[in-house]
């Protein structure tokens, strides 16, 4: 049995990892680590874990972590992985980092968007961006994975096939994204107060969200094109789910059938990407509880634009599920092992 | 006291009119009309109206309506007003139509987007588009008002000042709009089933929503520019509220301060448009229960785009409240009469 | 115009008072006081108040408050009014206290349930319990009002008529109450985190909620019977609304018609209590945004119990609305002045 | 591999069975049956099943069902199983009926509460009430299971240990239950309209819910005591979850520790019942997505009552999950096979 550890187990990402790993036949009960709360039971913080078999929380001690785990997941706030990963990489442990610390190749970009000290260049270089649909071979050989952000996952899976063509004007990408509240984590603030959020929707960080350069970097890596995207996140009164509504202007004529066939062919062997019928409108609920990314294409002939709708469960394909998908690839397991085959509905 | 009638009183728009009129000191208890349910008490359909002083539902009989009302509101499904308004206009009654029947000048457009028989050309021509911030003088003299759609209201109030300038590329307008469920009305269908909608967001009618030509027509009327907008509505798990996130590409350089000052000057005397601080993120809840449209501007210098955030309560500024604002103007009342000064929060 | 002040204006109760007072034709723009935030605009904390005419927040200085106000509302946390009210009562200002500080006659009870230092006995004695339906004459002459708690309001209006009879066994009262989240106030904690509350319901403070002795005290005052009630509050994933489901065992046979007629007769002249049809099931939404308490009666002949369903908007009839109703009575205004006649629906 | 079929696969119970069976290593892809929609793909009705491996819907033909399945689940509306089960029992197939048709021993009771024609007496007699914690041995040998109702499951697991003692007054059981909307099924009606339910709570069927006699019957079977319970269901604005708040009067003195130890001992070997700390307040979210029933005990010494809080996911332990638990027992599988070990949180 693979020995897995979760650093930062006291957040929503951490407990989702615990849940998904509990369904994985190749992985034992994970060890759980936290910068606070050493020696306490996770169930005292998360009553849903009452009587679930789990060790007590341990403090973050690298030698002990390395000795006791084959793989560790970092579900920590920005800045922690930058400190911790270099030490972990000096051991044999595999690292899957769910934070944004290792995603951006450019230290300047990291500092500009995250307002934190970046990880050292060597660690960043070593990290493979864990979007399996595009980097599967690199993931296989990686010791450290930068697990993609929730918004970039939904966005890139929807956008990359078209971005690779010469059908569209690369200066016209607009991504209007909508997320449930769990993406903001479990920390308390007026911003996550039920009375403030319920029955309300708002945009936030317009033009300033740190997932913007991540999207741009991956587009450049995958297509060779340096471009700027307009990315706007919104907060929706729901717990889970992301919908990315992505707009782009066509510069060549392309038919609905061509678009649809192209996307179907790109993803035909992917276990977690489902191309929905042309012109349909996926709902986030239809992927909730699963590792699926559902994509539907629209062609507005009147305006000459393609509109791509892509939905994920932000805590699964946008975080813990994709991390396990990466673990499966790194460890030679079936890629779908431990991941639900059917979304939770309703 | 003004005598007001509500045709189609058994829907959400109808009961919101009743609520708002109950706070209006110049209007008596409205008469209520419905194509079904004649002779029954509205409270039997809407228990929140229990013991609220209201007459029984009456059938839709034009002579009787004309005799008993100075103003009638049509809160009816598409197609009804097209039939009814011509008859009403042969009497002295003023008509405020909350449906889309009289909004589009072009019969072809109406048929193409609404898939219904259009109203006769004369009636359409007579109808004034009741967006007071832009058509106040026409509203004053109108006998019949085409009350704007909910999405167009939020969109146009946010977009028109900028559309009137030569700062932006008119081919790049994208409106990504999000609405609560009440906009879909009280009819039952799987599409409004709680279990289907809760904890979920989806786009709908991408490229095909009937408010698209309405937005384009008003832009043309107000700016002289014929252009096509990309309009995408979304359904959000909440009851009330619309947020329009509107994107446009700048073709001239303009500063944040210029933008902000310009918008503030455009709306400085408007009682129901509030320009929020530059770079802020209005939440729909912040206008809920009020006739306000709140607008915030963002300038993304990196991408050269302006992003406009505008929020309304879809049932008030997007329907019943704006209808009463129009009534106030038509009847020479204080424009704010009967309309709440403070949103309901939380 | 009456000069009104709000102490503790930065909470949900405070802003609801502002909203309701803005619709009151006899009251001017209120002054707003806060223990923090002196000199700032309330709109900086509550953007929904943007451009709403309001003075800046003032610090809590009793002489200045007394000089500038005819009535003050205390929308403050437990413990504040106990300190402040005695000083205010040495001036001519009328005081309406929305906190629990002045409700319990017994200092021991206050300490036992609130775990705070009680107000001095004289102040408590002077305070009239402001449930107008039962204490209207006392309210008229009061200088200080203990405004009822949200749960006691819903509970007592439903329960008192029956408690006054000898039809029921007084040892069998069970009140199972359900509240929206706004009752917990605007303070941040994990307990009001959207991700924790949404899609969930739970009981809290079983057997230990401080509204229990308040209910018992008022029953004793109104019926002469000392009894203990079982009171259980629950937190429901919604913002506003309270439903109290109240159970009692019959000891005499009574018919549905007798029950219904009796309740209708008790409340026939009350503007804010609506007796709904026998056997109906009021929804909290049906009183939302209003000062109504709706009550429906059920008789289970199989088990020999009466079940009373009573619903209010916790922030209106359960707090700010009832406070204004009390102000109206104290000041000789129409009792319904400034209070909405029609609930906000949906 | 066990061959399983689902009759009534087009409702929420049906698709939850599909989801759970997809995680079961001993069961193959289920066949799906429906009285309508023969020959269509379930994914056309439930897009979350897009590309999930499933056969087309088949019509309900008993010989064919019997030939192709070892076990069939009936997730059908009241009345269907009464017709179908007798035919199925003439074959070798095992039947697990999720409807209420086979739960009540008394045909009179069934008619009185369900207003339908009851199943024949022999079939009813043959059916084992599938509450494994109390009927495990009978379930092992059963050919047909009456799978318990959602409310009875939450209620009985909480109430039975205490009902078996002589500590309480059996005439004082009151169950105030709260359910998410999914319990009402996927049929469309005003009663499940988002705009009507959201931001609202209400009781329904007070004194008249068909789960009342089911609870009473099982209490009698398990304790020998014929008694009447007061059962009140409520509709909560959430999709999944049931909380039962159960009240009973003590007639002997019992301590908190005795109560807690007793409950812990009763359920110490049960994989799906978790006794939470004494005096805690389980939230429905803490069992969501799992087959757990969490129970917490409260003792109000002031009033001499015990209050039991019990929570389940209504679609899992209250329906599909318990059905699979029963299947596991009937078929000799590990009782927990295929059922999630960790709830979905948040």
PDB file of C-alpha atoms in Angstrom, chain C residues 113 171-178 202-209 212 216 228-234 247, chain D residues 154-155 157-163 167-169 172-178 243-252 254-256 259-260 263 275-282 294-311:
ATOM      1  CA  UNK C 113     -28.619  32.275  31.081  1.00  0.00           C
ATOM      2  CA  UNK C 171     -46.220  20.923  31.538  1.00  0.00           C
ATOM      3  CA  UNK C 172     -46.199  19.803  27.946  1.00  0.00           C
ATOM      4  CA  UNK C 173     -45.176  22.891  26.002  1.00  0.00           C
ATOM      5  CA  UNK C 174     -42.459  22.100  23.486  1.00  0.00           C
ATOM      6  CA  UNK C 175     -41.223  24.755  21.098  1.00  0.00           C
ATOM      7  CA  UNK C 176     -39.109  23.564  18.222  1.00  0.00           C
ATOM      8  CA  UNK C 177     -37.887  26.745  16.542  1.00  0.00           C
ATOM      9  CA  UNK C 178     -35.990  27.287  13.313  1.00  0.00           C
ATOM     10  CA  UNK C 202     -28.596  21.773  12.993  1.00  0.00           C
ATOM     11  CA  UNK C 203     -29.996  22.347  16.454  1.00  0.00           C
ATOM     12  CA  UNK C 204     -27.955  24.471  18.852  1.00  0.00           C
ATOM     13  CA  UNK C 205     -27.954  25.357  22.550  1.00  0.00           C
ATOM     14  CA  UNK C 206     -30.448  22.579  23.266  1.00  0.00           C
ATOM     15  CA  UNK C 207     -31.903  23.260  26.711  1.00  0.00           C
ATOM     16  CA  UNK C 208     -29.663  26.283  27.143  1.00  0.00           C
ATOM     17  CA  UNK C 209     -30.886  29.131  24.973  1.00  0.00           C
ATOM     18  CA  UNK C 212     -36.169  30.130  27.282  1.00  0.00           C
ATOM     19  CA  UNK C 216     -41.512  31.386  30.574  1.00  0.00           C
ATOM     20  CA  UNK C 228     -41.201  25.331  32.198  1.00  0.00           C
ATOM     21  CA  UNK C 229     -41.089  25.114  28.432  1.00  0.00           C
ATOM     22  CA  UNK C 230     -38.854  22.983  26.285  1.00  0.00           C
ATOM     23  CA  UNK C 231     -37.281  25.323  23.765  1.00  0.00           C
ATOM     24  CA  UNK C 232     -34.954  24.145  20.986  1.00  0.00           C
ATOM     25  CA  UNK C 233     -33.532  26.529  18.400  1.00  0.00           C
ATOM     26  CA  UNK C 234     -32.220  25.388  15.016  1.00  0.00           C
ATOM     27  CA  UNK C 247     -46.641  21.417  20.696  1.00  0.00           C
TER      28      UNK C 247
ATOM     29  CA  UNK D 154     -33.362   8.883  11.162  1.00  0.00           C
ATOM     30  CA  UNK D 155     -36.043   8.733  13.822  1.00  0.00           C
ATOM     31  CA  UNK D 157     -32.140   4.817  14.986  1.00  0.00           C
ATOM     32  CA  UNK D 158     -32.232   7.716  17.407  1.00  0.00           C
ATOM     33  CA  UNK D 159     -35.278   6.681  19.364  1.00  0.00           C
ATOM     34  CA  UNK D 160     -35.305   2.899  19.648  1.00  0.00           C
ATOM     35  CA  UNK D 161     -32.631   2.372  22.296  1.00  0.00           C
ATOM     36  CA  UNK D 162     -34.451   4.698  24.651  1.00  0.00           C
ATOM     37  CA  UNK D 163     -37.868   3.360  23.702  1.00  0.00           C
ATOM     38  CA  UNK D 167     -36.878   5.262  31.584  1.00  0.00           C
ATOM     39  CA  UNK D 168     -39.338   7.268  29.528  1.00  0.00           C
ATOM     40  CA  UNK D 169     -43.031   8.018  29.290  1.00  0.00           C
ATOM     41  CA  UNK D 172     -44.646  11.761  25.135  1.00  0.00           C
ATOM     42  CA  UNK D 173     -42.658  11.035  21.996  1.00  0.00           C
ATOM     43  CA  UNK D 174     -42.533  14.047  19.717  1.00  0.00           C
ATOM     44  CA  UNK D 175     -40.467  13.973  16.547  1.00  0.00           C
ATOM     45  CA  UNK D 176     -39.871  17.287  14.853  1.00  0.00           C
ATOM     46  CA  UNK D 177     -38.135  16.395  11.592  1.00  0.00           C
ATOM     47  CA  UNK D 178     -36.547  18.582   8.939  1.00  0.00           C
ATOM     48  CA  UNK D 243     -32.486  16.077  11.007  1.00  0.00           C
ATOM     49  CA  UNK D 244     -34.882  14.514  13.494  1.00  0.00           C
ATOM     50  CA  UNK D 245     -35.199  16.355  16.790  1.00  0.00           C
ATOM     51  CA  UNK D 246     -36.919  13.895  19.105  1.00  0.00           C
ATOM     52  CA  UNK D 247     -38.357  14.729  22.509  1.00  0.00           C
ATOM     53  CA  UNK D 248     -39.384  12.393  25.308  1.00  0.00           C
ATOM     54  CA  UNK D 249     -40.229  12.858  28.959  1.00  0.00           C
ATOM     55  CA  UNK D 250     -38.245  10.885  31.506  1.00  0.00           C
ATOM     56  CA  UNK D 251     -40.137   9.013  34.162  1.00  0.00           C
ATOM     57  CA  UNK D 252     -37.040   7.816  35.957  1.00  0.00           C
ATOM     58  CA  UNK D 254     -31.082   8.916  34.445  1.00  0.00           C
ATOM     59  CA  UNK D 255     -27.729  10.590  34.129  1.00  0.00           C
ATOM     60  CA  UNK D 256     -26.020  11.946  31.055  1.00  0.00           C
ATOM     61  CA  UNK D 259     -27.539   7.666  28.541  1.00  0.00           C
ATOM     62  CA  UNK D 260     -24.362   8.122  26.587  1.00  0.00           C
ATOM     63  CA  UNK D 263     -26.280   4.396  23.334  1.00  0.00           C
ATOM     64  CA  UNK D 275     -22.824   8.236  18.565  1.00  0.00           C
ATOM     65  CA  UNK D 276     -21.493  11.754  18.789  1.00  0.00           C
ATOM     66  CA  UNK D 277     -20.330  13.356  22.057  1.00  0.00           C
ATOM     67  CA  UNK D 278     -23.029  13.964  24.631  1.00  0.00           C
ATOM     68  CA  UNK D 279     -24.568  17.392  24.246  1.00  0.00           C
ATOM     69  CA  UNK D 280     -23.226  18.003  20.743  1.00  0.00           C
ATOM     70  CA  UNK D 281     -25.252  19.230  17.781  1.00  0.00           C
ATOM     71  CA  UNK D 282     -24.749  17.185  14.606  1.00  0.00           C
ATOM     72  CA  UNK D 294     -25.120  10.425  13.533  1.00  0.00           C
ATOM     73  CA  UNK D 295     -26.848  10.660  16.898  1.00  0.00           C
ATOM     74  CA  UNK D 296     -26.306  13.047  19.791  1.00  0.00           C
ATOM     75  CA  UNK D 297     -28.078  12.967  23.118  1.00  0.00           C
ATOM     76  CA  UNK D 298     -29.179  15.844  25.315  1.00  0.00           C
ATOM     77  CA  UNK D 299     -30.606  15.715  28.794  1.00  0.00           C
ATOM     78  CA  UNK D 300     -32.521  18.747  30.004  1.00  0.00           C
ATOM     79  CA  UNK D 301     -32.573  18.274  33.763  1.00  0.00           C
ATOM     80  CA  UNK D 302     -34.670  21.389  34.197  1.00  0.00           C
ATOM     81  CA  UNK D 303     -37.579  19.919  32.258  1.00  0.00           C
ATOM     82  CA  UNK D 304     -36.901  16.226  32.701  1.00  0.00           C
ATOM     83  CA  UNK D 305     -36.675  15.493  29.013  1.00  0.00           C
ATOM     84  CA  UNK D 306     -34.241  13.757  26.747  1.00  0.00           C
ATOM     85  CA  UNK D 307     -33.723  15.333  23.348  1.00  0.00           C
ATOM     86  CA  UNK D 308     -32.236  13.141  20.647  1.00  0.00           C
ATOM     87  CA  UNK D 309     -30.691  14.676  17.549  1.00  0.00           C
ATOM     88  CA  UNK D 310     -30.197  12.315  14.630  1.00  0.00           C
ATOM     89  CA  UNK D 311     -29.036  13.165  11.123  1.00  0.00           C
TER      90      UNK D 311
END
